[in-house]
Amino acid sequence: MNIGTDYSSLEAVAKEYNATVLYDEPMKNHTSFKIGGACDMMIKINCEELLCRLLAICRENNIRHYVIGKGSNILVSDKGLFGVVLLLGADFSTITVEGEYITAKAGASLGAVCTAALKNSLTGFEFAYGIPGSMGGALYMNAGAYGGEMKDVVCEASYIDENYKIKTIPLEKMELSYRHSVFCGTDSCITSVKLKLRKGDSKAIKSRMDELMQRRLDKQPIEYPSAGSTFKRPEGDFAARLIEVCGLKGLSVGDAEVSQKHSGFVINKGNATAEDVKRLIEMIKERVKAQTGITLECEMLILE
Ligand SMILES: Cc1cc2nc3c(=O)[nH]c(=O)nc-3n(C[C@H](O)[C@H](O)[C@H](O)COP(=O)(O)OP(=O)(O)OC[C@H]3O[C@@H](n4cnc5c(N)ncnc54)[C@H](O)[C@@H]3O)c2cc1C
């Protein structure tokens, strides 16, 4: 707990909205890596208005805050997070379908949106099936897989700007590129994402979703906790290929290991710590640089 930070005003506002407030909450319970010490305070966001008010209190009182979706692209320090985690998850996950448009609150899971698309025979979002993130987190990183990315399907999003006002942004202004959006590195908080899909055949949609899930099961170590691909794809190559040719498959530090099944993933074999993962990442980067001359860049974000 960060002695000296007064969280009482945040708690009072959260209570007005009947939002869940947790203290000293282990972040390993909220990350796909199952790693991370406790945060001082966690508030489960359930509406935009609450989020606007909390962000205003945090900024005006210099309270450190972190916006998290499903925690599937982050590595949280073993020491935890000094500040408040604003969790955009199940309590903020309404999905609305209107014709060929799907609008989802930022906390909606990609899986739930894929299922809604399937139910309404809408095609174009199948690529996201199996990515364990939220809509907000996916737009933030322009998540993508198997030839599709958020950029192909998003038409609009809402976010909270620096004056705590909800703004709408069209696709053209989102600057979406490989694992990047205009939101990266800013304090903006995405509140909803609107997709434009196309009418399709539900059998074909289901079969594509099943096929992609099977490819993940076959190729990725999803039986172990991880944050997905550890590194970004370097220009003209693949991180997994480079790691493999450098003979690093199976390399480990503590319980953190370069997956034997897919060298692009660092996995948690049981009780890996964030320090184990960070040391392993440094070893991989050094060896790959020394042997191939290529600098690998982390895809997951390190929060400390
Ligand atoms: C097994 C596995 C497979 C994966 N496969 C893929 C894949 O195929 N393709 C791919 O792209 N990724 C993949 N990932 C990584 C990850 O699932 C995606 O990047 C996902 O979009 C992250 O969403 P999240 O909600 O978990 O984000 P989080 O991990 O919670 O957050 C990630 C970043 O986004 C920010 N953020 C989250 N929500 C918001 C918001 N509402 N407003 C502003 N900022 C926000 C956070 O502050 C943080 O900086 C995989 C991960 C795992 C564990």
Short mmCIF file of C-alpha atoms and ligand atoms in Angstrom, two decimals:
data_model
loop_
_atom_site.label_atom_id
_atom_site.label_comp_id
_atom_site.label_asym_id
_atom_site.label_seq_id
_atom_site.Cartn_x
_atom_site.Cartn_y
_atom_site.Cartn_z
CA MET A 1 0.00 0.00 0.00
CA ASN A 2 1.31 3.43 -0.95
CA ILE A 3 1.12 5.19 2.40
CA GLY A 4 0.08 8.79 1.94
CA THR A 5 -2.29 8.32 -0.98
CA ASP A 6 -5.86 9.05 0.02
CA TYR A 7 -8.15 6.68 -1.82
CA SER A 8 -11.27 7.62 0.17
CA SER A 9 -12.69 10.00 -2.47
CA LEU A 10 -12.33 7.29 -5.14
CA GLU A 11 -14.07 4.78 -2.90
CA ALA A 12 -16.91 7.22 -2.12
CA VAL A 13 -17.56 7.86 -5.82
CA ALA A 14 -17.32 4.17 -6.70
CA LYS A 15 -19.90 3.40 -4.00
CA GLU A 16 -22.33 5.93 -5.52
CA TYR A 17 -22.32 3.74 -8.64
CA ASN A 18 -22.39 0.42 -6.76
CA ALA A 19 -19.05 -0.49 -8.33
CA THR A 20 -16.89 -3.19 -6.75
CA VAL A 21 -13.87 -1.83 -4.85
CA LEU A 22 -11.00 -4.09 -3.80
CA TYR A 23 -7.91 -3.24 -1.77
CA ASP A 24 -4.54 -5.03 -1.97
CA GLU A 25 -5.84 -7.11 -4.82
CA PRO A 26 -3.25 -9.53 -6.31
CA MET A 27 -2.78 -8.61 -9.96
CA LYS A 28 -1.91 -12.24 -10.76
CA ASN A 29 -5.67 -12.86 -10.49
CA HIS A 30 -6.25 -10.38 -13.33
CA THR A 31 -3.48 -11.23 -15.80
CA SER A 32 -3.27 -14.11 -18.28
CA PHE A 33 0.36 -14.61 -17.14
CA LYS A 34 -0.88 -15.27 -13.55
CA ILE A 35 1.95 -13.01 -12.39
CA GLY A 36 1.92 -9.72 -10.48
CA GLY A 37 1.87 -8.41 -6.93
CA ALA A 38 -1.05 -6.56 -5.38
CA CYS A 39 -2.35 -3.18 -6.47
CA ASP A 40 -3.29 -0.68 -3.75
CA MET A 41 -6.86 -0.41 -4.99
CA MET A 42 -8.94 -1.85 -7.80
CA ILE A 43 -12.27 -0.51 -9.02
CA LYS A 44 -14.40 -2.53 -11.41
CA ILE A 45 -15.83 0.05 -13.80
CA ASN A 46 -19.51 -0.32 -14.67
CA CYS A 47 -20.34 2.88 -16.58
CA GLU A 48 -18.71 5.77 -18.47
CA GLU A 49 -19.78 8.40 -15.97
CA LEU A 50 -18.02 6.59 -13.12
CA LEU A 51 -14.87 6.26 -15.22
CA CYS A 52 -14.89 10.00 -16.07
CA ARG A 53 -15.25 10.95 -12.43
CA LEU A 54 -12.53 8.56 -11.23
CA LEU A 55 -10.09 9.72 -13.91
CA ALA A 56 -10.72 13.32 -12.88
CA ILE A 57 -10.02 12.56 -9.20
CA CYS A 58 -6.86 10.59 -10.09
CA ARG A 59 -5.45 13.30 -12.32
CA GLU A 60 -6.34 16.19 -10.05
CA ASN A 61 -4.82 14.45 -7.01
CA ASN A 62 -1.84 12.88 -8.81
CA ILE A 63 -3.00 9.36 -7.99
CA ARG A 64 -1.31 6.80 -10.22
CA HIS A 65 -3.87 4.86 -12.20
CA TYR A 66 -3.84 1.99 -14.67
CA VAL A 67 -6.56 1.10 -17.16
CA ILE A 68 -6.73 -2.65 -17.65
CA GLY A 69 -8.99 -4.88 -19.73
CA LYS A 70 -8.44 -8.65 -19.59
CA GLY A 71 -4.77 -8.30 -18.62
CA SER A 72 -3.67 -10.55 -21.50
CA ASN A 73 -0.92 -8.32 -22.85
CA ILE A 74 0.77 -7.15 -19.66
CA LEU A 75 3.46 -8.25 -17.23
CA VAL A 76 2.91 -6.76 -13.78
CA SER A 77 5.79 -6.28 -11.35
CA ASP A 78 6.15 -8.67 -8.40
CA LYS A 79 6.02 -5.60 -6.15
CA GLY A 80 2.56 -4.83 -7.46
CA LEU A 81 1.17 -1.49 -8.55
CA PHE A 82 1.20 1.60 -6.34
CA GLY A 83 -2.04 3.22 -7.34
CA VAL A 84 -5.51 2.35 -8.51
CA VAL A 85 -6.37 -0.14 -11.23
CA LEU A 86 -9.48 0.78 -13.20
CA LEU A 87 -10.66 -2.58 -14.46
CA LEU A 88 -12.76 -2.53 -17.63
CA GLY A 89 -14.08 -6.05 -17.67
CA ALA A 90 -17.28 -8.02 -17.25
CA ASP A 91 -19.09 -5.16 -15.48
CA PHE A 92 -18.61 -2.97 -18.55
CA SER A 93 -19.27 -5.32 -21.43
CA THR A 94 -22.64 -4.64 -23.09
CA ILE A 95 -22.79 -5.63 -26.76
CA THR A 96 -25.39 -4.15 -29.14
CA VAL A 97 -26.04 -5.36 -32.68
CA GLU A 98 -27.77 -3.12 -35.24
CA GLY A 99 -27.82 -4.41 -38.81
CA GLU A 100 -24.18 -4.88 -39.83
CA TYR A 101 -22.85 -2.85 -36.89
CA ILE A 102 -21.76 -4.19 -33.51
CA THR A 103 -21.04 -1.75 -30.69
CA ALA A 104 -19.33 -3.17 -27.62
CA LYS A 105 -18.31 -1.54 -24.36
CA ALA A 106 -14.54 -1.62 -23.88
CA GLY A 107 -14.68 -4.45 -21.33
CA ALA A 108 -16.49 -6.89 -23.64
CA SER A 109 -14.33 -9.90 -24.47
CA LEU A 110 -13.38 -10.50 -28.09
CA GLY A 111 -14.85 -14.00 -27.73
CA ALA A 112 -18.25 -12.61 -26.71
CA VAL A 113 -18.24 -10.19 -29.65
CA CYS A 114 -17.31 -13.05 -32.03
CA THR A 115 -20.22 -15.05 -30.64
CA ALA A 116 -22.60 -12.10 -31.12
CA ALA A 117 -21.36 -11.75 -34.72
CA LEU A 118 -21.95 -15.44 -35.35
CA LYS A 119 -25.47 -15.32 -33.87
CA ASN A 120 -26.31 -12.49 -36.24
CA SER A 121 -24.58 -14.09 -39.26
CA LEU A 122 -22.04 -11.25 -39.47
CA THR A 123 -18.65 -12.00 -40.97
CA GLY A 124 -15.26 -10.23 -40.75
CA PHE A 125 -14.42 -10.64 -37.07
CA GLU A 126 -13.58 -14.36 -37.05
CA PHE A 127 -9.83 -13.57 -36.83
CA ALA A 128 -10.31 -12.33 -33.25
CA TYR A 129 -11.74 -15.61 -32.00
CA GLY A 130 -9.23 -17.02 -29.52
CA ILE A 131 -7.51 -13.71 -28.70
CA PRO A 132 -8.16 -13.51 -24.93
CA GLY A 133 -8.47 -9.70 -24.73
CA SER A 134 -11.12 -7.02 -24.31
CA MET A 135 -12.38 -4.74 -27.07
CA GLY A 136 -10.63 -1.74 -25.47
CA GLY A 137 -7.32 -3.59 -25.15
CA ALA A 138 -7.64 -4.93 -28.70
CA LEU A 139 -8.19 -1.49 -30.20
CA TYR A 140 -5.38 0.02 -28.08
CA MET A 141 -2.91 -2.48 -29.61
CA ASN A 142 -4.67 -2.96 -32.98
CA ALA A 143 -4.79 -6.67 -32.17
CA GLY A 144 -4.72 -9.03 -35.08
CA ALA A 145 -4.28 -12.62 -36.15
CA TYR A 146 -4.45 -14.88 -39.20
CA GLY A 147 -4.54 -12.05 -41.72
CA GLY A 148 -7.12 -9.88 -39.92
CA GLU A 149 -6.71 -6.94 -37.56
CA MET A 150 -8.93 -4.47 -35.70
CA LYS A 151 -8.14 -1.90 -38.41
CA ASP A 152 -10.15 -3.96 -40.94
CA VAL A 153 -13.38 -3.94 -38.96
CA VAL A 154 -13.50 -0.91 -36.63
CA CYS A 155 -15.42 2.11 -37.90
CA GLU A 156 -15.64 4.26 -34.78
CA ALA A 157 -14.79 4.32 -31.08
CA SER A 158 -15.59 6.38 -28.01
CA TYR A 159 -13.00 7.47 -25.50
CA ILE A 160 -12.56 9.81 -22.57
CA ASP A 161 -10.32 12.75 -23.41
CA GLU A 162 -8.00 14.77 -21.16
CA ASN A 163 -10.94 16.99 -20.10
CA TYR A 164 -12.93 13.93 -18.98
CA LYS A 165 -15.39 14.31 -21.88
CA ILE A 166 -16.57 11.39 -23.98
CA LYS A 167 -15.47 11.88 -27.57
CA THR A 168 -16.08 9.88 -30.74
CA ILE A 169 -13.20 9.11 -33.09
CA PRO A 170 -13.56 7.73 -36.63
CA LEU A 171 -11.29 4.99 -37.99
CA GLU A 172 -9.29 7.47 -40.14
CA LYS A 173 -8.04 9.26 -37.03
CA MET A 174 -7.06 6.16 -35.03
CA GLU A 175 -3.64 5.74 -36.74
CA LEU A 176 -3.96 1.97 -36.59
CA SER A 177 -0.87 0.07 -37.69
CA TYR A 178 0.98 -3.05 -36.54
CA ARG A 179 0.31 -3.24 -32.75
CA HIS A 180 -0.17 0.53 -32.58
CA SER A 181 -2.99 3.07 -32.28
CA VAL A 182 -3.29 6.77 -31.55
CA PHE A 183 -4.18 5.76 -27.96
CA CYS A 184 -0.77 4.17 -27.24
CA GLY A 185 1.19 6.07 -24.64
CA THR A 186 -1.64 8.56 -23.99
CA ASP A 187 -3.97 8.91 -21.01
CA SER A 188 -7.08 8.41 -23.18
CA CYS A 189 -9.40 5.67 -22.11
CA ILE A 190 -11.40 3.79 -24.74
CA THR A 191 -15.01 3.27 -23.62
CA SER A 192 -16.64 1.58 -26.61
CA VAL A 193 -15.76 0.22 -30.01
CA LYS A 194 -18.03 0.04 -33.07
CA LEU A 195 -17.42 -2.56 -35.76
CA LYS A 196 -18.79 -2.63 -39.30
CA LEU A 197 -19.14 -6.24 -40.43
CA ARG A 198 -20.87 -7.88 -43.43
CA LYS A 199 -23.76 -10.29 -43.76
CA GLY A 200 -22.43 -13.81 -44.18
CA ASP A 201 -23.28 -17.46 -43.85
CA SER A 202 -23.38 -18.57 -40.21
CA LYS A 203 -22.11 -22.08 -41.03
CA ALA A 204 -19.07 -20.64 -42.82
CA ILE A 205 -18.46 -18.18 -39.97
CA LYS A 206 -18.61 -20.96 -37.36
CA SER A 207 -16.34 -23.20 -39.39
CA ARG A 208 -13.72 -20.42 -39.75
CA MET A 209 -13.88 -19.71 -36.00
CA ASP A 210 -13.43 -23.40 -35.20
CA GLU A 211 -10.56 -23.70 -37.69
CA LEU A 212 -8.70 -20.74 -36.16
CA MET A 213 -9.23 -22.01 -32.62
CA GLN A 214 -7.87 -25.42 -33.68
CA ARG A 215 -4.78 -23.73 -35.18
CA ARG A 216 -4.20 -21.99 -31.83
CA LEU A 217 -4.64 -25.23 -29.90
CA ASP A 218 -2.21 -27.02 -32.22
CA LYS A 219 0.48 -24.34 -32.39
CA GLN A 220 0.29 -22.25 -29.21
CA PRO A 221 1.04 -23.28 -25.61
CA ILE A 222 -2.37 -22.13 -24.38
CA GLU A 223 -2.30 -24.79 -21.68
CA TYR A 224 0.18 -22.50 -19.83
CA PRO A 225 -0.29 -18.93 -18.62
CA SER A 226 1.40 -16.35 -20.86
CA ALA A 227 0.83 -12.94 -22.43
CA GLY A 228 0.73 -14.34 -25.96
CA SER A 229 3.55 -13.41 -28.33
CA THR A 230 6.33 -11.97 -26.21
CA PHE A 231 7.92 -10.00 -29.04
CA LYS A 232 6.71 -7.97 -31.99
CA ARG A 233 7.36 -9.31 -35.47
CA PRO A 234 10.64 -7.78 -36.65
CA GLU A 235 10.59 -6.35 -40.19
CA GLY A 236 10.63 -9.21 -42.71
CA ASP A 237 11.01 -12.00 -40.13
CA PHE A 238 9.39 -13.77 -37.18
CA ALA A 239 10.55 -13.55 -33.57
CA ALA A 240 9.78 -17.26 -33.04
CA ARG A 241 11.99 -18.29 -35.99
CA LEU A 242 14.91 -16.16 -34.76
CA ILE A 243 14.60 -17.49 -31.21
CA GLU A 244 14.52 -21.04 -32.52
CA VAL A 245 17.56 -20.70 -34.82
CA CYS A 246 19.47 -19.22 -31.89
CA GLY A 247 18.78 -22.47 -30.00
CA LEU A 248 16.75 -20.78 -27.25
CA LYS A 249 13.72 -23.09 -27.26
CA GLY A 250 13.20 -24.34 -23.70
CA LEU A 251 15.57 -21.74 -22.19
CA SER A 252 14.33 -20.89 -18.72
CA VAL A 253 14.79 -18.65 -15.71
CA GLY A 254 12.98 -20.03 -12.68
CA ASP A 255 9.54 -21.08 -13.90
CA ALA A 256 9.61 -18.74 -16.89
CA GLU A 257 10.39 -20.69 -20.06
CA VAL A 258 10.63 -20.20 -23.81
CA SER A 259 7.81 -22.52 -24.87
CA GLN A 260 8.91 -25.78 -26.49
CA LYS A 261 5.72 -25.70 -28.55
CA HIS A 262 6.05 -22.11 -29.87
CA SER A 263 9.28 -20.20 -29.27
CA GLY A 264 7.51 -16.87 -29.65
CA PHE A 265 5.83 -17.41 -26.29
CA VAL A 266 7.39 -17.08 -22.84
CA ILE A 267 5.22 -19.20 -20.55
CA ASN A 268 4.72 -19.48 -16.81
CA LYS A 269 5.28 -23.12 -15.88
CA GLY A 270 3.99 -22.65 -12.35
CA ASN A 271 5.40 -20.01 -10.07
CA ALA A 272 7.32 -17.71 -12.43
CA THR A 273 7.87 -14.19 -11.14
CA ALA A 274 7.92 -11.00 -13.20
CA GLU A 275 11.67 -10.82 -12.48
CA ASP A 276 12.14 -14.32 -13.96
CA VAL A 277 10.25 -13.27 -17.10
CA LYS A 278 12.18 -10.01 -17.43
CA ARG A 279 15.55 -11.76 -17.03
CA LEU A 280 14.58 -14.37 -19.60
CA ILE A 281 13.46 -11.66 -22.04
CA GLU A 282 16.81 -9.87 -21.63
CA MET A 283 18.70 -13.13 -22.25
CA ILE A 284 16.67 -13.80 -25.41
CA LYS A 285 17.18 -10.26 -26.71
CA GLU A 286 20.94 -10.38 -26.07
CA ARG A 287 21.41 -13.80 -27.71
CA VAL A 288 19.27 -12.96 -30.74
CA LYS A 289 21.06 -9.63 -31.21
CA ALA A 290 24.50 -11.25 -30.88
CA GLN A 291 23.71 -14.11 -33.29
CA THR A 292 21.52 -12.38 -35.90
CA GLY A 293 22.06 -8.65 -35.42
CA ILE A 294 18.30 -8.17 -34.98
CA THR A 295 16.87 -6.26 -32.02
CA LEU A 296 13.67 -7.80 -30.69
CA GLU A 297 11.06 -5.49 -29.22
CA CYS A 298 8.57 -6.59 -26.57
CA GLU A 299 4.94 -6.81 -27.62
CA MET A 300 3.51 -7.16 -24.13
CA LEU A 301 3.63 -4.15 -21.85
CA ILE A 302 5.51 -4.16 -18.57
CA LEU A 303 3.66 -2.41 -15.73
CA GLU A 304 5.57 -1.46 -12.60
C1 LIG B 1 -2.72 -17.04 -25.36
C2 LIG B 1 -2.70 -15.63 -25.93
C3 LIG B 1 -2.85 -15.45 -27.30
C4 LIG B 1 -2.83 -14.16 -27.83
N1 LIG B 1 -2.99 -14.01 -29.19
C5 LIG B 1 -2.97 -12.77 -29.72
C6 LIG B 1 -3.12 -12.61 -31.14
O1 LIG B 1 -3.30 -13.54 -31.90
N2 LIG B 1 -3.08 -11.33 -31.62
C7 LIG B 1 -2.91 -10.25 -30.81
O2 LIG B 1 -2.90 -9.12 -31.31
N3 LIG B 1 -2.75 -10.38 -29.48
C8 LIG B 1 -2.79 -11.62 -28.91
N4 LIG B 1 -2.63 -11.75 -27.57
C9 LIG B 1 -2.36 -10.57 -26.72
C10 LIG B 1 -3.63 -9.89 -26.15
O3 LIG B 1 -4.67 -10.84 -25.93
C11 LIG B 1 -4.16 -8.77 -27.03
O4 LIG B 1 -3.17 -7.77 -27.25
C12 LIG B 1 -5.40 -8.11 -26.42
O5 LIG B 1 -5.97 -7.25 -27.36
C13 LIG B 1 -5.11 -7.31 -25.16
O6 LIG B 1 -6.36 -6.92 -24.58
P1 LIG B 1 -6.54 -6.82 -23.00
O7 LIG B 1 -7.92 -6.40 -22.72
O8 LIG B 1 -6.12 -8.09 -22.36
O9 LIG B 1 -5.51 -5.67 -22.67
P2 LIG B 1 -4.68 -5.49 -21.31
O10 LIG B 1 -3.61 -6.52 -21.27
O11 LIG B 1 -5.59 -5.40 -20.16
O12 LIG B 1 -4.02 -4.07 -21.58
C14 LIG B 1 -3.06 -3.94 -22.61
C15 LIG B 1 -2.81 -2.43 -22.83
O13 LIG B 1 -4.01 -1.83 -23.32
C16 LIG B 1 -4.40 -0.76 -22.47
N5 LIG B 1 -5.87 -0.77 -22.41
C17 LIG B 1 -6.67 -1.82 -22.13
N6 LIG B 1 -7.95 -1.44 -22.20
C18 LIG B 1 -7.95 -0.12 -22.50
C19 LIG B 1 -8.97 0.86 -22.71
N7 LIG B 1 -10.25 0.55 -22.59
N8 LIG B 1 -8.60 2.13 -23.01
C20 LIG B 1 -7.29 2.46 -23.12
N9 LIG B 1 -6.29 1.59 -22.95
C21 LIG B 1 -6.61 0.32 -22.65
C22 LIG B 1 -3.78 -1.06 -21.12
O14 LIG B 1 -3.59 0.13 -20.37
C23 LIG B 1 -2.46 -1.70 -21.51
O15 LIG B 1 -1.53 -0.69 -21.81
C24 LIG B 1 -2.65 -13.03 -26.99
C25 LIG B 1 -2.51 -13.23 -25.61
C26 LIG B 1 -2.53 -14.50 -25.09
C27 LIG B 1 -2.39 -14.68 -23.59
#
